[in-house]
CSV table of C-alpha atoms in Angstrom, one decimal:
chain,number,residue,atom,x,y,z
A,57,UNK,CA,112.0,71.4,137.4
A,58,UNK,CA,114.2,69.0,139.6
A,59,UNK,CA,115.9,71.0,142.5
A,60,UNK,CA,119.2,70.5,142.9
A,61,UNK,CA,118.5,69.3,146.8
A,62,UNK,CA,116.3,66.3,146.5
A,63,UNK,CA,117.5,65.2,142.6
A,64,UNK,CA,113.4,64.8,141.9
A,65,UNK,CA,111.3,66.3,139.5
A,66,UNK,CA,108.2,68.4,141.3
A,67,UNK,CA,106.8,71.8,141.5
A,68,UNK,CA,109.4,74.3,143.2
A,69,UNK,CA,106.8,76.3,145.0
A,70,UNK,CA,108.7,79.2,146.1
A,71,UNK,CA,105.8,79.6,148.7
A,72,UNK,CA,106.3,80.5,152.9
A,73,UNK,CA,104.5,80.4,155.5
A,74,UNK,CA,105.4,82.4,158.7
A,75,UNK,CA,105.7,79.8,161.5
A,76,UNK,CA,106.6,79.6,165.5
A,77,UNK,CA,108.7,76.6,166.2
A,78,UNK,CA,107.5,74.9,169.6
A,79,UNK,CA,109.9,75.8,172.3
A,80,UNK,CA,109.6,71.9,173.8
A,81,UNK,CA,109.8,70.2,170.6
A,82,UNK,CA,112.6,72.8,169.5
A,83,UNK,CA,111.8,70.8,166.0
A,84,UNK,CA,108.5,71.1,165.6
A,85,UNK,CA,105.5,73.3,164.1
A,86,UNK,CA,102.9,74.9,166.4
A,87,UNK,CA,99.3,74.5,166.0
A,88,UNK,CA,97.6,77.7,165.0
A,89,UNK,CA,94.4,77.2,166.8
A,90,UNK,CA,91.5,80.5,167.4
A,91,UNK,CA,90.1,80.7,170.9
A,92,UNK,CA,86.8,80.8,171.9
A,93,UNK,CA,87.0,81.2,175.6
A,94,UNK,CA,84.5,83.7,176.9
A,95,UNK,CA,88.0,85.6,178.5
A,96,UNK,CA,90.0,85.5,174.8
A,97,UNK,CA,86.8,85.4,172.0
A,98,UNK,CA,88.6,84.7,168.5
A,99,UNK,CA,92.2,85.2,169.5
A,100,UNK,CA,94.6,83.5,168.0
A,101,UNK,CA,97.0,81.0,169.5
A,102,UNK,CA,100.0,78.8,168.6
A,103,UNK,CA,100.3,75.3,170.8
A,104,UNK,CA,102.7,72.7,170.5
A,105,UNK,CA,101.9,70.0,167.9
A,106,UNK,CA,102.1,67.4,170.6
A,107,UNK,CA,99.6,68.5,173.3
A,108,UNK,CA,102.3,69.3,175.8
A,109,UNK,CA,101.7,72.0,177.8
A,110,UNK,CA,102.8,75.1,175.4
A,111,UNK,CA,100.6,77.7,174.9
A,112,UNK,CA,101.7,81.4,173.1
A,113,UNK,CA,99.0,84.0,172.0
A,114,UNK,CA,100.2,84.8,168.3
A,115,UNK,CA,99.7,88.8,169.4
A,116,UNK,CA,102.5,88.1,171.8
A,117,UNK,CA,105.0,86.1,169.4
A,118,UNK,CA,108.2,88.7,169.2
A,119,UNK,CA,109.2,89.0,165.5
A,120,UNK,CA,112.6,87.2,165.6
A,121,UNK,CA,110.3,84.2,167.0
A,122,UNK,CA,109.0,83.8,163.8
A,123,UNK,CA,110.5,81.6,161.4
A,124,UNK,CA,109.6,81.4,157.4
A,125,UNK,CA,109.0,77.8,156.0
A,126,UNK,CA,109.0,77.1,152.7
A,127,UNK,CA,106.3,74.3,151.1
A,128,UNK,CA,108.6,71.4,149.3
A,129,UNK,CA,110.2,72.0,146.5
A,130,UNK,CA,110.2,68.2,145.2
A,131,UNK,CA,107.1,66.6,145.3
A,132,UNK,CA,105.0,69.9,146.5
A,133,UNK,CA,103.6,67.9,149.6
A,134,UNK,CA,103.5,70.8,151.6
A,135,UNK,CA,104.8,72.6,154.0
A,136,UNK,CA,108.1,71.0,155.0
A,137,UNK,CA,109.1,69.6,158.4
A,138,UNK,CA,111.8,71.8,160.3
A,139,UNK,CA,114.6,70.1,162.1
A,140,UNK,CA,116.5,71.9,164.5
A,141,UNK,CA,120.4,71.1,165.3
A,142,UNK,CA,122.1,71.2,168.8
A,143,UNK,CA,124.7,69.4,168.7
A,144,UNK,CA,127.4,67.9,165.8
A,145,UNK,CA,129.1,69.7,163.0
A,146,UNK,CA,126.0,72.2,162.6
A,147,UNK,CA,125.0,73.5,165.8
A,148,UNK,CA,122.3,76.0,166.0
A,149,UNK,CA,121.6,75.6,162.2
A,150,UNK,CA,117.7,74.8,160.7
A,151,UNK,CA,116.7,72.4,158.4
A,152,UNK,CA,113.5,72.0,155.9
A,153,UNK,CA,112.9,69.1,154.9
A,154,UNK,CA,110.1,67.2,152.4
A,155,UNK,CA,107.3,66.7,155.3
A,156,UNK,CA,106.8,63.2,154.3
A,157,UNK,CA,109.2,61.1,156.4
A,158,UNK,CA,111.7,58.6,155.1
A,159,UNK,CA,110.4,55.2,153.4
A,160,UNK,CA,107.1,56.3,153.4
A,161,UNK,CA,107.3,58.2,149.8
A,162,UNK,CA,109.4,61.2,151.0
A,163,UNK,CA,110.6,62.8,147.9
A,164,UNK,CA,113.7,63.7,149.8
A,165,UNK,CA,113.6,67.6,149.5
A,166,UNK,CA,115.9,69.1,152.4
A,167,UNK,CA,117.4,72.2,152.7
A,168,UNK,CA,119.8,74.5,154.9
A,169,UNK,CA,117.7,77.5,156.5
A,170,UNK,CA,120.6,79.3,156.0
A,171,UNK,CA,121.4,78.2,152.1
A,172,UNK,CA,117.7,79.1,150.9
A,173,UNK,CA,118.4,82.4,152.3
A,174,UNK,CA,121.1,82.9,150.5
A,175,UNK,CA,119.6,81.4,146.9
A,176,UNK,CA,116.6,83.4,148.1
A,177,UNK,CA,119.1,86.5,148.4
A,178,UNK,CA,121.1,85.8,144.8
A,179,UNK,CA,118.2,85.0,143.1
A,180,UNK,CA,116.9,88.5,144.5
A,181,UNK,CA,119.6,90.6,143.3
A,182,UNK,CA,119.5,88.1,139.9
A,183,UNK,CA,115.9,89.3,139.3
A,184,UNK,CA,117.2,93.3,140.4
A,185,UNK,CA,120.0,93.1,137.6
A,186,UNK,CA,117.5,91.8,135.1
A,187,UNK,CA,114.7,94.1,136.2
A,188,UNK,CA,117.6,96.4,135.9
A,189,UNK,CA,119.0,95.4,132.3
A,190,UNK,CA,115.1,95.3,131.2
A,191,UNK,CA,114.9,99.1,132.0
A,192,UNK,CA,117.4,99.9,131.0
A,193,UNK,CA,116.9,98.3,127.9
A,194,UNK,CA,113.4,99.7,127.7
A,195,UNK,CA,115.0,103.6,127.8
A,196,UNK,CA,117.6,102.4,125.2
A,197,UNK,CA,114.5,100.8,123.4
A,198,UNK,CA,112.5,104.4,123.9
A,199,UNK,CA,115.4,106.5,122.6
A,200,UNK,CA,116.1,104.8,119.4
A,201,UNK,CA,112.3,105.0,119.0
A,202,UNK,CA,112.3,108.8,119.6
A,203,UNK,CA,115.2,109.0,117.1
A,204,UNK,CA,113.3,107.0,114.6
A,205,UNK,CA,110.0,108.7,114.8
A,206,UNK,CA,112.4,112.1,114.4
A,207,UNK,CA,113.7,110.7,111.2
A,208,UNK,CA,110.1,109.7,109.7
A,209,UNK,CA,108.9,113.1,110.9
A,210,UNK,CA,112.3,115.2,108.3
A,211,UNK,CA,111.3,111.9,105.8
A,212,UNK,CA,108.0,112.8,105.8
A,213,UNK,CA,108.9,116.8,105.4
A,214,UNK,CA,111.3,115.7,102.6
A,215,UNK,CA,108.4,113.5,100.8
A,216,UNK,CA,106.1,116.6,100.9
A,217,UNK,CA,108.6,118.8,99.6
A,218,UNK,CA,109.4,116.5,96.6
A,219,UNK,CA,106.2,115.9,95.9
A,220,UNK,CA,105.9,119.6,95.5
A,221,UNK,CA,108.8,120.1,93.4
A,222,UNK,CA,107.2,117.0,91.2
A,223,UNK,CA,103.5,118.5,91.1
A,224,UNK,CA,105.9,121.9,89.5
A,225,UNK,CA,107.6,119.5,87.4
A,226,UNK,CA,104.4,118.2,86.2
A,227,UNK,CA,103.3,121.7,85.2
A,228,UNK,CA,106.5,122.2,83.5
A,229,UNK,CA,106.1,119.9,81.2
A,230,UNK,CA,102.4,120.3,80.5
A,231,UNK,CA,103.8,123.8,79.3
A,232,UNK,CA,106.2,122.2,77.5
A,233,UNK,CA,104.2,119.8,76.2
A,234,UNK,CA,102.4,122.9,74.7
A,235,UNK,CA,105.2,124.9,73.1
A,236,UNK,CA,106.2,121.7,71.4
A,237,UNK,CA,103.0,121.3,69.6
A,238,UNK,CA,103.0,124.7,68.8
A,239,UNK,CA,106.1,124.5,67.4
A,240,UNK,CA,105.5,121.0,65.5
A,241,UNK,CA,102.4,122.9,64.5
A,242,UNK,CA,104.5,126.1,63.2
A,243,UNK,CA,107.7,124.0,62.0
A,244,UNK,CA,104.9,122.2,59.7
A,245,UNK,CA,103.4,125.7,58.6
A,246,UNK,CA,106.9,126.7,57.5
A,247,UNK,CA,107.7,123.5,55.6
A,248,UNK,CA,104.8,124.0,53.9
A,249,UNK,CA,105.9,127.4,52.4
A,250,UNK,CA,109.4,126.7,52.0
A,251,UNK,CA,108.0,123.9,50.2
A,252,UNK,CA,106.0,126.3,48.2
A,253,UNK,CA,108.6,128.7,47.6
A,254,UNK,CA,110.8,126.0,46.5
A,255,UNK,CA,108.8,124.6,43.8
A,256,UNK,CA,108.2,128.6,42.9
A,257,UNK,CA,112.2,129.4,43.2
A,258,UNK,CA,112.4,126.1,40.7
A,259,UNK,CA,109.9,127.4,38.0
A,260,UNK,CA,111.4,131.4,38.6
A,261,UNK,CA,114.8,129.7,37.6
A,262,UNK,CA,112.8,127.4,35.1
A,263,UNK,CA,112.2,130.0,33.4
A,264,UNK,CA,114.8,132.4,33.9
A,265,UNK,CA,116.9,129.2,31.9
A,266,UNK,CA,114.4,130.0,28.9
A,267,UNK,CA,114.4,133.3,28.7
A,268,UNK,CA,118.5,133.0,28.8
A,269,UNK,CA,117.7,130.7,26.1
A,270,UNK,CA,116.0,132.8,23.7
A,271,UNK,CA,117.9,135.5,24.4
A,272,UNK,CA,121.3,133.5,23.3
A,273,UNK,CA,119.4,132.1,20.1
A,274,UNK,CA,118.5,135.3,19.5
A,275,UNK,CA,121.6,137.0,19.6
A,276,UNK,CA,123.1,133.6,17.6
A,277,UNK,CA,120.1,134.6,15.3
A,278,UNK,CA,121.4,138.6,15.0
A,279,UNK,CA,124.7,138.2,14.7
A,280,UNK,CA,124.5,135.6,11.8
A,281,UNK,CA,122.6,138.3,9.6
A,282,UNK,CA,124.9,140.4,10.6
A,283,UNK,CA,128.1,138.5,9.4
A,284,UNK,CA,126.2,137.7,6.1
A,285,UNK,CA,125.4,141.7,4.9
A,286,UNK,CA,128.9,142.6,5.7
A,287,UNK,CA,130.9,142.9,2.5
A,288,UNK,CA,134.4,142.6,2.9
A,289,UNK,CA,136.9,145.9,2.3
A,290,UNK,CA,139.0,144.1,0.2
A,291,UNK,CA,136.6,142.9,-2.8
């Protein structure tokens, strides 16, 4: 990423280190050194970077002593130089800067004390609202999934109710199925004797036809015999 202090591409390592400026060098870094004396065994110590005569046990630093310095956020050289200001338009305010000096490759990475702390601070209560959003997100999320698996549960319910009501609809028309071949089966039976009686109601009125026949050729038969034998009154 290129930071918007230094206008280079590099690493923004958003990395501190808890550090005691040297009270001579008011700029500077102490040495953290461990002692070895036979009075202070393996007790740690912070002395100024320049040999001068500043010595401060680290169990003795009071806590707004310390100061937190931030590695570079251009190149990633390190740990940055600190410059303190005493006099001009900034009095009293810190500087970090790239710990490579000036025309010897410094990526030119330099930063208000005071600014970081306040990105540092923004970009704090940036990550809280998000953090914030994401959980709230996440219930939001975890309710409409306890809403949907409520609805698969009744879908599910429904499903096994239908396919009950479809298993009795099955039945239904296996029994159906049944009565309808019995009645194909009977509706044939009865075709077959009103086809019977048919062709017997045909020869009945066959011959009742004949019989009216006979009987009209009889009677055409008597009643000629009978004209002929009568005599008439007036011969």
């Amino acid at each position: 990423m290129i930071h918007q202090n230094c206008n280079r591409e590099g690493v923004w390592e958003k990395r501190y280190e808890r550090c005691l400026i040297c009270s001579f060098c008011n700029s500077r870094i102490c040495h953290r050194k461990l002692s070895r004396t036979a009075e202070n065994p393996n007790r740690w110590f912070y002395t100024c970077p320049h040999d001068k005569k500043f010595n401060k046990w680290e169990d003795e630093v009071k806590p707004h002593e310390w100061i937190l310095v931030p590695y570079c956020g251009g190149c990633g050289a390190g740990l940055c130089r600190v410059k303190r200001f005493f006099s001009g338009s900034s009095p009293g305010r810190i500087m970090f800067l790239c710990r490579i000096k000036e025309g010897e490759g410094s990526c030119g990475y330099r930063v208000w004390q005071d600014e970081l702390q306040a990105m540092e601070a923004r970009e704090a209560e940036e990550k809280k609202k998000r953090e914030a959003e994401a959980v709230e997100a996440m219930i939001n999320n975890q309710n409409q999934f306890n809403v949907l698996r409520e609805h698969i549960a009744s879908t599910k319910d429904r499903l096994f109710q239908i396919e009950a009501e479809v298993s009795c609809c099955e039945v239904e028309m296996r029994l159906l199925k049944l009565q309808l071949e019995k009645l194909s089966k009977n509706k044939e039976v009865l075709e077959g004797k009103h086809l019977i009686a048919s062709n017997e109601l045909e020869q009945s009125q066959k011959l009742l036809e004949e019989k009216e026949a006979e009987q009209n050729a009889a009677f055409d038969r008597a009643r000629a015999l009978l004209e002929d034998r009568i005599v008439p009154a007036y011969v």
